[in-house]
Tab-separated table of C-alpha atoms in Angstrom:
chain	number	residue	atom	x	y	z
O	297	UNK	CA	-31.254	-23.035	48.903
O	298	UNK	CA	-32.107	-20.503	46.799
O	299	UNK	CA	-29.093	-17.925	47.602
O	300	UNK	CA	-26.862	-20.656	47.910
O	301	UNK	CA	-27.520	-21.662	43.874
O	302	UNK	CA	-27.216	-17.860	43.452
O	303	UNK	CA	-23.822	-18.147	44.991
O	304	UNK	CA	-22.887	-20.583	42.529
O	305	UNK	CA	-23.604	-19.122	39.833
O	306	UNK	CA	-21.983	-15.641	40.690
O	307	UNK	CA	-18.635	-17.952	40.720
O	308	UNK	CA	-18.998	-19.518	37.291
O	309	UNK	CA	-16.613	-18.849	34.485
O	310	UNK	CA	-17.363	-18.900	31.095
O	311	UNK	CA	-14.961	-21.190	29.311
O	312	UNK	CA	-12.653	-19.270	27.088
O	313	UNK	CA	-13.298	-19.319	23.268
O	314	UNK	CA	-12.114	-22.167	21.035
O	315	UNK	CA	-9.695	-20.858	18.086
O	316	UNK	CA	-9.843	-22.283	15.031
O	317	UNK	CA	-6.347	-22.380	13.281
O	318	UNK	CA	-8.047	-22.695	10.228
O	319	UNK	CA	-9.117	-19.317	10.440
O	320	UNK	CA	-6.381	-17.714	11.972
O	321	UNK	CA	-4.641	-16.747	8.445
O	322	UNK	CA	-8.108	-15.594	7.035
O	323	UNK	CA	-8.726	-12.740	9.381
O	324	UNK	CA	-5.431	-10.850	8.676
O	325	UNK	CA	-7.266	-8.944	5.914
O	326	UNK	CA	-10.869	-9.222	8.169
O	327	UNK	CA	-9.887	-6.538	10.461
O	328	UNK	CA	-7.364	-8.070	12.823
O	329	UNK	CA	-5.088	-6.727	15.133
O	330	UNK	CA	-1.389	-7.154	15.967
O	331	UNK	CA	-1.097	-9.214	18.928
O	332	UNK	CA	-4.166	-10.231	20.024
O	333	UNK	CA	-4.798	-13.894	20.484
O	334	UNK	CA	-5.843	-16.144	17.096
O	335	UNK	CA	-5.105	-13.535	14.807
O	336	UNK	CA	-2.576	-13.588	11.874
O	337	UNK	CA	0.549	-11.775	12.086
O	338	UNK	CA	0.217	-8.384	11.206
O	339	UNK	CA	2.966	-8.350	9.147
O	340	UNK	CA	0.665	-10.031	6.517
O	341	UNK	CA	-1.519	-6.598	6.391
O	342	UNK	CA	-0.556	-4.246	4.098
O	343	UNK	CA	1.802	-1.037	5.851
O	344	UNK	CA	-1.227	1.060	4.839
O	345	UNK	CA	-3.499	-0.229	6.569
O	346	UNK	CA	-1.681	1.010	9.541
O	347	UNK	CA	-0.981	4.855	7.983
O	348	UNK	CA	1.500	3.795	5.329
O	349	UNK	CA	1.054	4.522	1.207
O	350	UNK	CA	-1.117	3.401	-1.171
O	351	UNK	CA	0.521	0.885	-3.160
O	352	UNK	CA	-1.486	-3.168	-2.809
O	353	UNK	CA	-4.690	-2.382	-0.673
O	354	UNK	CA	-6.218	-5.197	2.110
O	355	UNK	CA	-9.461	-5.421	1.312
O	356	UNK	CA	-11.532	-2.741	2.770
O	357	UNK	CA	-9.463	-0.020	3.851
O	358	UNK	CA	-9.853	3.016	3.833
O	359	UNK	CA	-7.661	5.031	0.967
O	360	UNK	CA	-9.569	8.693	-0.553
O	361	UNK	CA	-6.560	11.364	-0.940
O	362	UNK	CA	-3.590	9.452	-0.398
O	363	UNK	CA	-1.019	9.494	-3.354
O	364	UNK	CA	-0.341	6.636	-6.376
O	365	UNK	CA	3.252	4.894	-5.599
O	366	UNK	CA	5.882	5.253	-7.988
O	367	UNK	CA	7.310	1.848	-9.158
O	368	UNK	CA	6.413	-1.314	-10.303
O	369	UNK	CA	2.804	-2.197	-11.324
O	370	UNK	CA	1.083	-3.360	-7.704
O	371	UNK	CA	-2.418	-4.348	-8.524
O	372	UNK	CA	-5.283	-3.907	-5.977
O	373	UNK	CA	-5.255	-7.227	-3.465
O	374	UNK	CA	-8.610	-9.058	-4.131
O	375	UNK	CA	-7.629	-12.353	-2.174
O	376	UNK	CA	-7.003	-12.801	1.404
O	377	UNK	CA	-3.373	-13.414	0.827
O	378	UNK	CA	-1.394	-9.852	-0.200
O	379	UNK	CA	2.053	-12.717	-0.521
O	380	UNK	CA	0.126	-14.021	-3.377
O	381	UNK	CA	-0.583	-11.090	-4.948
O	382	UNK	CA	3.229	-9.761	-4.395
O	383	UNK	CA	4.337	-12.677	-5.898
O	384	UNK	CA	2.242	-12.515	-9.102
O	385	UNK	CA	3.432	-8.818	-9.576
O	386	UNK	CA	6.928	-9.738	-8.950
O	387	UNK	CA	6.493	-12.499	-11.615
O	388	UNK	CA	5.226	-9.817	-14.220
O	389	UNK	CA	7.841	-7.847	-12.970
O	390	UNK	CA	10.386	-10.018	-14.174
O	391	UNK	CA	8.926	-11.053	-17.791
O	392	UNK	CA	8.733	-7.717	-18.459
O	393	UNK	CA	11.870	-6.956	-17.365
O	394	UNK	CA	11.206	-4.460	-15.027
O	395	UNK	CA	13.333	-6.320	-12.745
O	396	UNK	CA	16.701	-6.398	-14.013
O	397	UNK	CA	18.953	-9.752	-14.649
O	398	UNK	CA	22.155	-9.358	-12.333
O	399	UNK	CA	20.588	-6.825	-10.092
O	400	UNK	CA	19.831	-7.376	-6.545
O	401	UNK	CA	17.390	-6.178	-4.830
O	402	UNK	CA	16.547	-5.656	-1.357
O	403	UNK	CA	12.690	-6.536	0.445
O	404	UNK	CA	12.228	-3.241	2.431
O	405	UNK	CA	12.751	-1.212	-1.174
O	406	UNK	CA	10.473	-3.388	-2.815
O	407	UNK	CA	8.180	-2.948	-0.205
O	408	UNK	CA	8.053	0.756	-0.240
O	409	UNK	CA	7.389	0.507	-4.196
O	410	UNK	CA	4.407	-1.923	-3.371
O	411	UNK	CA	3.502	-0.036	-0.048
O	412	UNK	CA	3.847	-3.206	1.917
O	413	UNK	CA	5.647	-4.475	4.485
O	414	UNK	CA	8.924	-6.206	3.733
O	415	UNK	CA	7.479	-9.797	5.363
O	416	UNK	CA	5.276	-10.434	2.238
O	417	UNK	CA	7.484	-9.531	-0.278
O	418	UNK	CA	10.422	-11.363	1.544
O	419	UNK	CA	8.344	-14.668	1.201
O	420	UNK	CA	7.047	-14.184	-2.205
O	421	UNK	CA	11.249	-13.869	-3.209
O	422	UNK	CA	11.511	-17.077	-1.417
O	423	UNK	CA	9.249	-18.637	-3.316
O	424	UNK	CA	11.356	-16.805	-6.816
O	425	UNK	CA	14.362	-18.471	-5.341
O	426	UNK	CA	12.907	-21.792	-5.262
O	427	UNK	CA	11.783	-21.738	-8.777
O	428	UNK	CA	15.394	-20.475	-9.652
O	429	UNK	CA	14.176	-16.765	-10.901
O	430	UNK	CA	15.901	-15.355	-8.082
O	431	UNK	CA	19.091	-16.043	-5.539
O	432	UNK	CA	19.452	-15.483	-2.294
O	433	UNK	CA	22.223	-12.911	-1.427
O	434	UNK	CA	23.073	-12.844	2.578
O	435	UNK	CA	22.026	-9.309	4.370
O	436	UNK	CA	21.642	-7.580	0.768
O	437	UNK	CA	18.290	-9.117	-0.647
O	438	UNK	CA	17.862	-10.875	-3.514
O	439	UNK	CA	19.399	-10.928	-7.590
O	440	UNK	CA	17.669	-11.483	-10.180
O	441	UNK	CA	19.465	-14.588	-12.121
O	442	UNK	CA	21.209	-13.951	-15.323
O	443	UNK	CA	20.475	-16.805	-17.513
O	444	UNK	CA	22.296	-17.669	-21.058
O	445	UNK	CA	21.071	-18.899	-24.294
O	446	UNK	CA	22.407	-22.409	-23.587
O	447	UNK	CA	20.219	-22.372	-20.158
O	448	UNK	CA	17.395	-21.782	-22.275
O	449	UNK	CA	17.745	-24.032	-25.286
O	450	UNK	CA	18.341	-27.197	-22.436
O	451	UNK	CA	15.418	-26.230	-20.373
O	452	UNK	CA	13.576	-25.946	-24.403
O	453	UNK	CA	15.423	-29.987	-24.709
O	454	UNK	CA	13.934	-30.790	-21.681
O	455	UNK	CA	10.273	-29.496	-21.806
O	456	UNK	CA	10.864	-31.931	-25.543
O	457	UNK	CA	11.941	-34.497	-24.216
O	458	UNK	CA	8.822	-34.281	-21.806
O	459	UNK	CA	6.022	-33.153	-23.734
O	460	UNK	CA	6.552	-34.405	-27.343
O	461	UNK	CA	5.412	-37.971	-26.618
O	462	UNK	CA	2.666	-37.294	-24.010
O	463	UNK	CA	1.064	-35.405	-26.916
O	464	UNK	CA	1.665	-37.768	-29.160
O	465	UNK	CA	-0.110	-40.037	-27.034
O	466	UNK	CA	-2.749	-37.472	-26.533
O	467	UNK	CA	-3.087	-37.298	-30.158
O	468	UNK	CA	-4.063	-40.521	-30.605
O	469	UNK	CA	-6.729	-40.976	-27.892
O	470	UNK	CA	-8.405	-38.007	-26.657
O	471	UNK	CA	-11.679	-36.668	-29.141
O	472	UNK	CA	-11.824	-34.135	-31.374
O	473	UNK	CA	-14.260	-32.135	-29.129
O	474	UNK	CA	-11.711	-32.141	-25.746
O	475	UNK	CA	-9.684	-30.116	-28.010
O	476	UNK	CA	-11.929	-28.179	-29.395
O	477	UNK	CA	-12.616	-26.823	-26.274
O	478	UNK	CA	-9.607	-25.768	-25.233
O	479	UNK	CA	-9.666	-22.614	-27.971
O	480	UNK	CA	-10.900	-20.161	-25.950
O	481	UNK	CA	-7.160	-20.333	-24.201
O	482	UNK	CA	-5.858	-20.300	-27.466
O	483	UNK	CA	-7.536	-17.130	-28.376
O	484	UNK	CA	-6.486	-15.505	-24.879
O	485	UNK	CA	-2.694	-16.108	-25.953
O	486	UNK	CA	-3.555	-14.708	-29.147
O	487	UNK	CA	-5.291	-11.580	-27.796
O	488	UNK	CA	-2.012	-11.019	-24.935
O	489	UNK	CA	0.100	-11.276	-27.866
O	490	UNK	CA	-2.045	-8.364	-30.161
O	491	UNK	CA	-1.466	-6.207	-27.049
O	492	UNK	CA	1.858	-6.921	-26.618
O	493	UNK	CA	1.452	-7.877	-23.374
O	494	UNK	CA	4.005	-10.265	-22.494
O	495	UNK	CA	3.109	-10.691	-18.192
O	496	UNK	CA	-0.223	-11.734	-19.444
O	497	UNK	CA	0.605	-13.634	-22.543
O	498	UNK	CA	3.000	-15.779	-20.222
O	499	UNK	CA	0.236	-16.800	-18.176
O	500	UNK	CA	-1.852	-17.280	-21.051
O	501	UNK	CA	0.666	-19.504	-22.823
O	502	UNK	CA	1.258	-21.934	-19.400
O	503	UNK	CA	-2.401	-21.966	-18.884
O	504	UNK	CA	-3.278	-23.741	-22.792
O	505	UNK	CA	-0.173	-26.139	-22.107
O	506	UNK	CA	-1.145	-27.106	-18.430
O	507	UNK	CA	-4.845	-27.607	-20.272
O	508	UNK	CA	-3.424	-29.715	-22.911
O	509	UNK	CA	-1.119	-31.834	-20.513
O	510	UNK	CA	-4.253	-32.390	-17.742
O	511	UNK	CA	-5.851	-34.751	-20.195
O	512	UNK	CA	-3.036	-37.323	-19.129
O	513	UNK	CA	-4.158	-37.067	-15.571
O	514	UNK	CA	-0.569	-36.668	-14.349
O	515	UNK	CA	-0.515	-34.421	-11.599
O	516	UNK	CA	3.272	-34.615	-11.567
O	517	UNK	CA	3.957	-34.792	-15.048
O	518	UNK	CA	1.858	-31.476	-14.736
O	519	UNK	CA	4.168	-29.734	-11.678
O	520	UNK	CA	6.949	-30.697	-13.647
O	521	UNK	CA	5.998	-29.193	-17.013
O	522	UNK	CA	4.555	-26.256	-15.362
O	523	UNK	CA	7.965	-25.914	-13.272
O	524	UNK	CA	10.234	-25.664	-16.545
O	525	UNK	CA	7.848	-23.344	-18.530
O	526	UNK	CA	7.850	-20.992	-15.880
O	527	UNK	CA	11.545	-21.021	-16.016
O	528	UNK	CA	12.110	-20.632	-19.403
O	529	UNK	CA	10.069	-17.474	-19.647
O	530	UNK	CA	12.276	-15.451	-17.548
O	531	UNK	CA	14.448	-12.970	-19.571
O	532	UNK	CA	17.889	-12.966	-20.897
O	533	UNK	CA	20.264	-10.239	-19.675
O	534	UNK	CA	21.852	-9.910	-23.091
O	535	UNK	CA	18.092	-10.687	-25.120
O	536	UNK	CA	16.990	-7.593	-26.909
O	537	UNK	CA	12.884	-7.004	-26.375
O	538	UNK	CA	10.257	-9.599	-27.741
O	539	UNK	CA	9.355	-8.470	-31.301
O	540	UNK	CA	5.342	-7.939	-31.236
O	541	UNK	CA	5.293	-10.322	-34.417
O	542	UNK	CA	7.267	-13.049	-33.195
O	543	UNK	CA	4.974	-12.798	-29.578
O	544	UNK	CA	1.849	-13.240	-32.427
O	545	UNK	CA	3.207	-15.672	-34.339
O	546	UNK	CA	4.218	-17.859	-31.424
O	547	UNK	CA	0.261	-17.512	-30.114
O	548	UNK	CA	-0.429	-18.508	-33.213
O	549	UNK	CA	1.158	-21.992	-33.397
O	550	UNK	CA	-1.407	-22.983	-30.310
O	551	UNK	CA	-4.268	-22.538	-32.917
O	552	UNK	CA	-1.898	-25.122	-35.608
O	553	UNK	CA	-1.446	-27.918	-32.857
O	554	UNK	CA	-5.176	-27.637	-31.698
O	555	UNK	CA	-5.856	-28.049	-35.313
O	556	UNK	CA	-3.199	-30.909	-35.717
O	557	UNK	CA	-4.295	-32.670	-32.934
O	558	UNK	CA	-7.923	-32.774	-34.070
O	559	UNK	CA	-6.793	-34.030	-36.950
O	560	UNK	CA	-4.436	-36.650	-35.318
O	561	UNK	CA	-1.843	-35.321	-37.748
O	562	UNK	CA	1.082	-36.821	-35.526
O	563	UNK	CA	3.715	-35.625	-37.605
O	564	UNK	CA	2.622	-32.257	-37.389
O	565	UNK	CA	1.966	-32.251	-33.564
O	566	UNK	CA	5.550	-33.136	-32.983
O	567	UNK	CA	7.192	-30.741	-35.776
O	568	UNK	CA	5.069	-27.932	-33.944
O	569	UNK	CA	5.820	-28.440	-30.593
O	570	UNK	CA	9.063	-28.636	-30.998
O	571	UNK	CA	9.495	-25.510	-32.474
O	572	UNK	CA	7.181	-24.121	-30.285
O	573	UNK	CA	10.075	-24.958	-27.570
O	574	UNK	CA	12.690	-23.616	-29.283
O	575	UNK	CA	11.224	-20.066	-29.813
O	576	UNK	CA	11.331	-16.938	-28.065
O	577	UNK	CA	8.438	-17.700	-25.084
O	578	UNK	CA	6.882	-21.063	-26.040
């Protein structure tokens, strides 16, 4: 009886592994390979990680001696996805100006500046396209869209149109002390704008206005608004450079309609928003 249970048990199987899909897009930057079962596509990792340059770095590798790349700023990748932190370069990128209106530009080359593959970068100009920063042009890449004053000054009629009577409303019902505390990302506008920093000051400035805006408790009113700032922040072919005053003078009018709308000064809110709108990066 005995060697007969032995038997058995010299013919068991271990059942094979459950996968998590869940997971599956976490371990690209945990090590992975290309091609083994449950793992991410390796297209995900960053070329370097596989003996190409330094540029945006998965987390953990391995990089003493290699060389800087030349190009556009590519930060170091903190986050699991390196698409997301493609994209937010690109997005800098292109509110600076680095990346030219009318130009077009192809994945692999942007991929060599950022020492990545050409997948991620592909999918973060995808996502450009969709938010109309970027079009699609078939087996060359992608150009940059060349926008005109009278683009801007309807998406600035719009965002109005939008915004001027939800903060109205806002005016008129939300405490002194909810706006109070929404300074500090009045101050970080105001401190991109001392440094001239435009990629950050644009974040800074659709940060303060998605703050403001949340207190309705409209998620869509919110993807909306966020979805035409964004827009009207990319550059003009035929604008000449921000002026640092005008950048610091347009953080400052957050300060006024924090101040106006602790006061409930309704007249006030409205004049300053809509001029707000109508400047050079409101």
């Amino acid at each position: 009886m005995e060697q007969g249970a032995a038997r058995e048990r010299a013919t068991e199987r271990p059942s094979p592994p459950r996968v998590d899909p869940g997971r599956a897009g976490a371990e690209c930057t945990e090590g992975g390979r290309a091609g083994e079962p449950g793992r991410a596509d390796a297209s995900r990792v960053p070329e370097q990680a596989r003996g190409g340059r330094q540029g945006v770095y998965a987390r953990g590798e391995h990089t003493h001696g290699e060389p800087e790349a030349v190009g556009l700023p590519a930060p170091r990748v903190v986050r699991h996805s390196v698409r997301g932190q493609i994209l937010d370069a690109l997005r800098a990128a292109l509110v600076d100006g680095e990346l030219v209106p009318g130009e077009v530009y192809s994945a692999p080359a942007l991929g060599e500046r950022f020492g990545v593959s050409a997948t991620p970068v592909r999918e973060a100009m995808q996502r450009l396209a969709v938010e109309g920063a970027v079009e699609v042009v078939p087996n060359r890449g992608f150009r940059v869209t060349e926008r005109t004053p009278r683009e801007l000054a309807e998406l600035a009629e719009v965002r109005a149109l939008i915004e001027v009577p939800v903060m109205l409303r806002l005016a008129r019902t939300v405490p002194a002390a909810r706006w109070a505390g929404l300074r500090p990302l009045a101050e970080a506008t105001s401190a991109a704008a001392a440094r001239g920093d435009r990629a950050h000051y644009a974040e800074a400035d659709r940060a303060f206005h998605r703050a403001v805006l949340s207190l309705a408790g409209n998620e869509q009113l919110l993807a909306v608004a966020d979805d035409l700032h964004r827009r009207s922040q990319w550059p003009l072919l035929s604008a000449p450079a921000l002026r640092h005053g005008v950048l610091v003078a347009d953080a400052a009018e957050h300060t006024a309609l924090l101040d106006a709308l602790i006061a409930q000064d309704l007249t006030v809110v409205e004049a300053l928003v809509r001029e707000h709108f109508t400047g050079s990066d409101g």
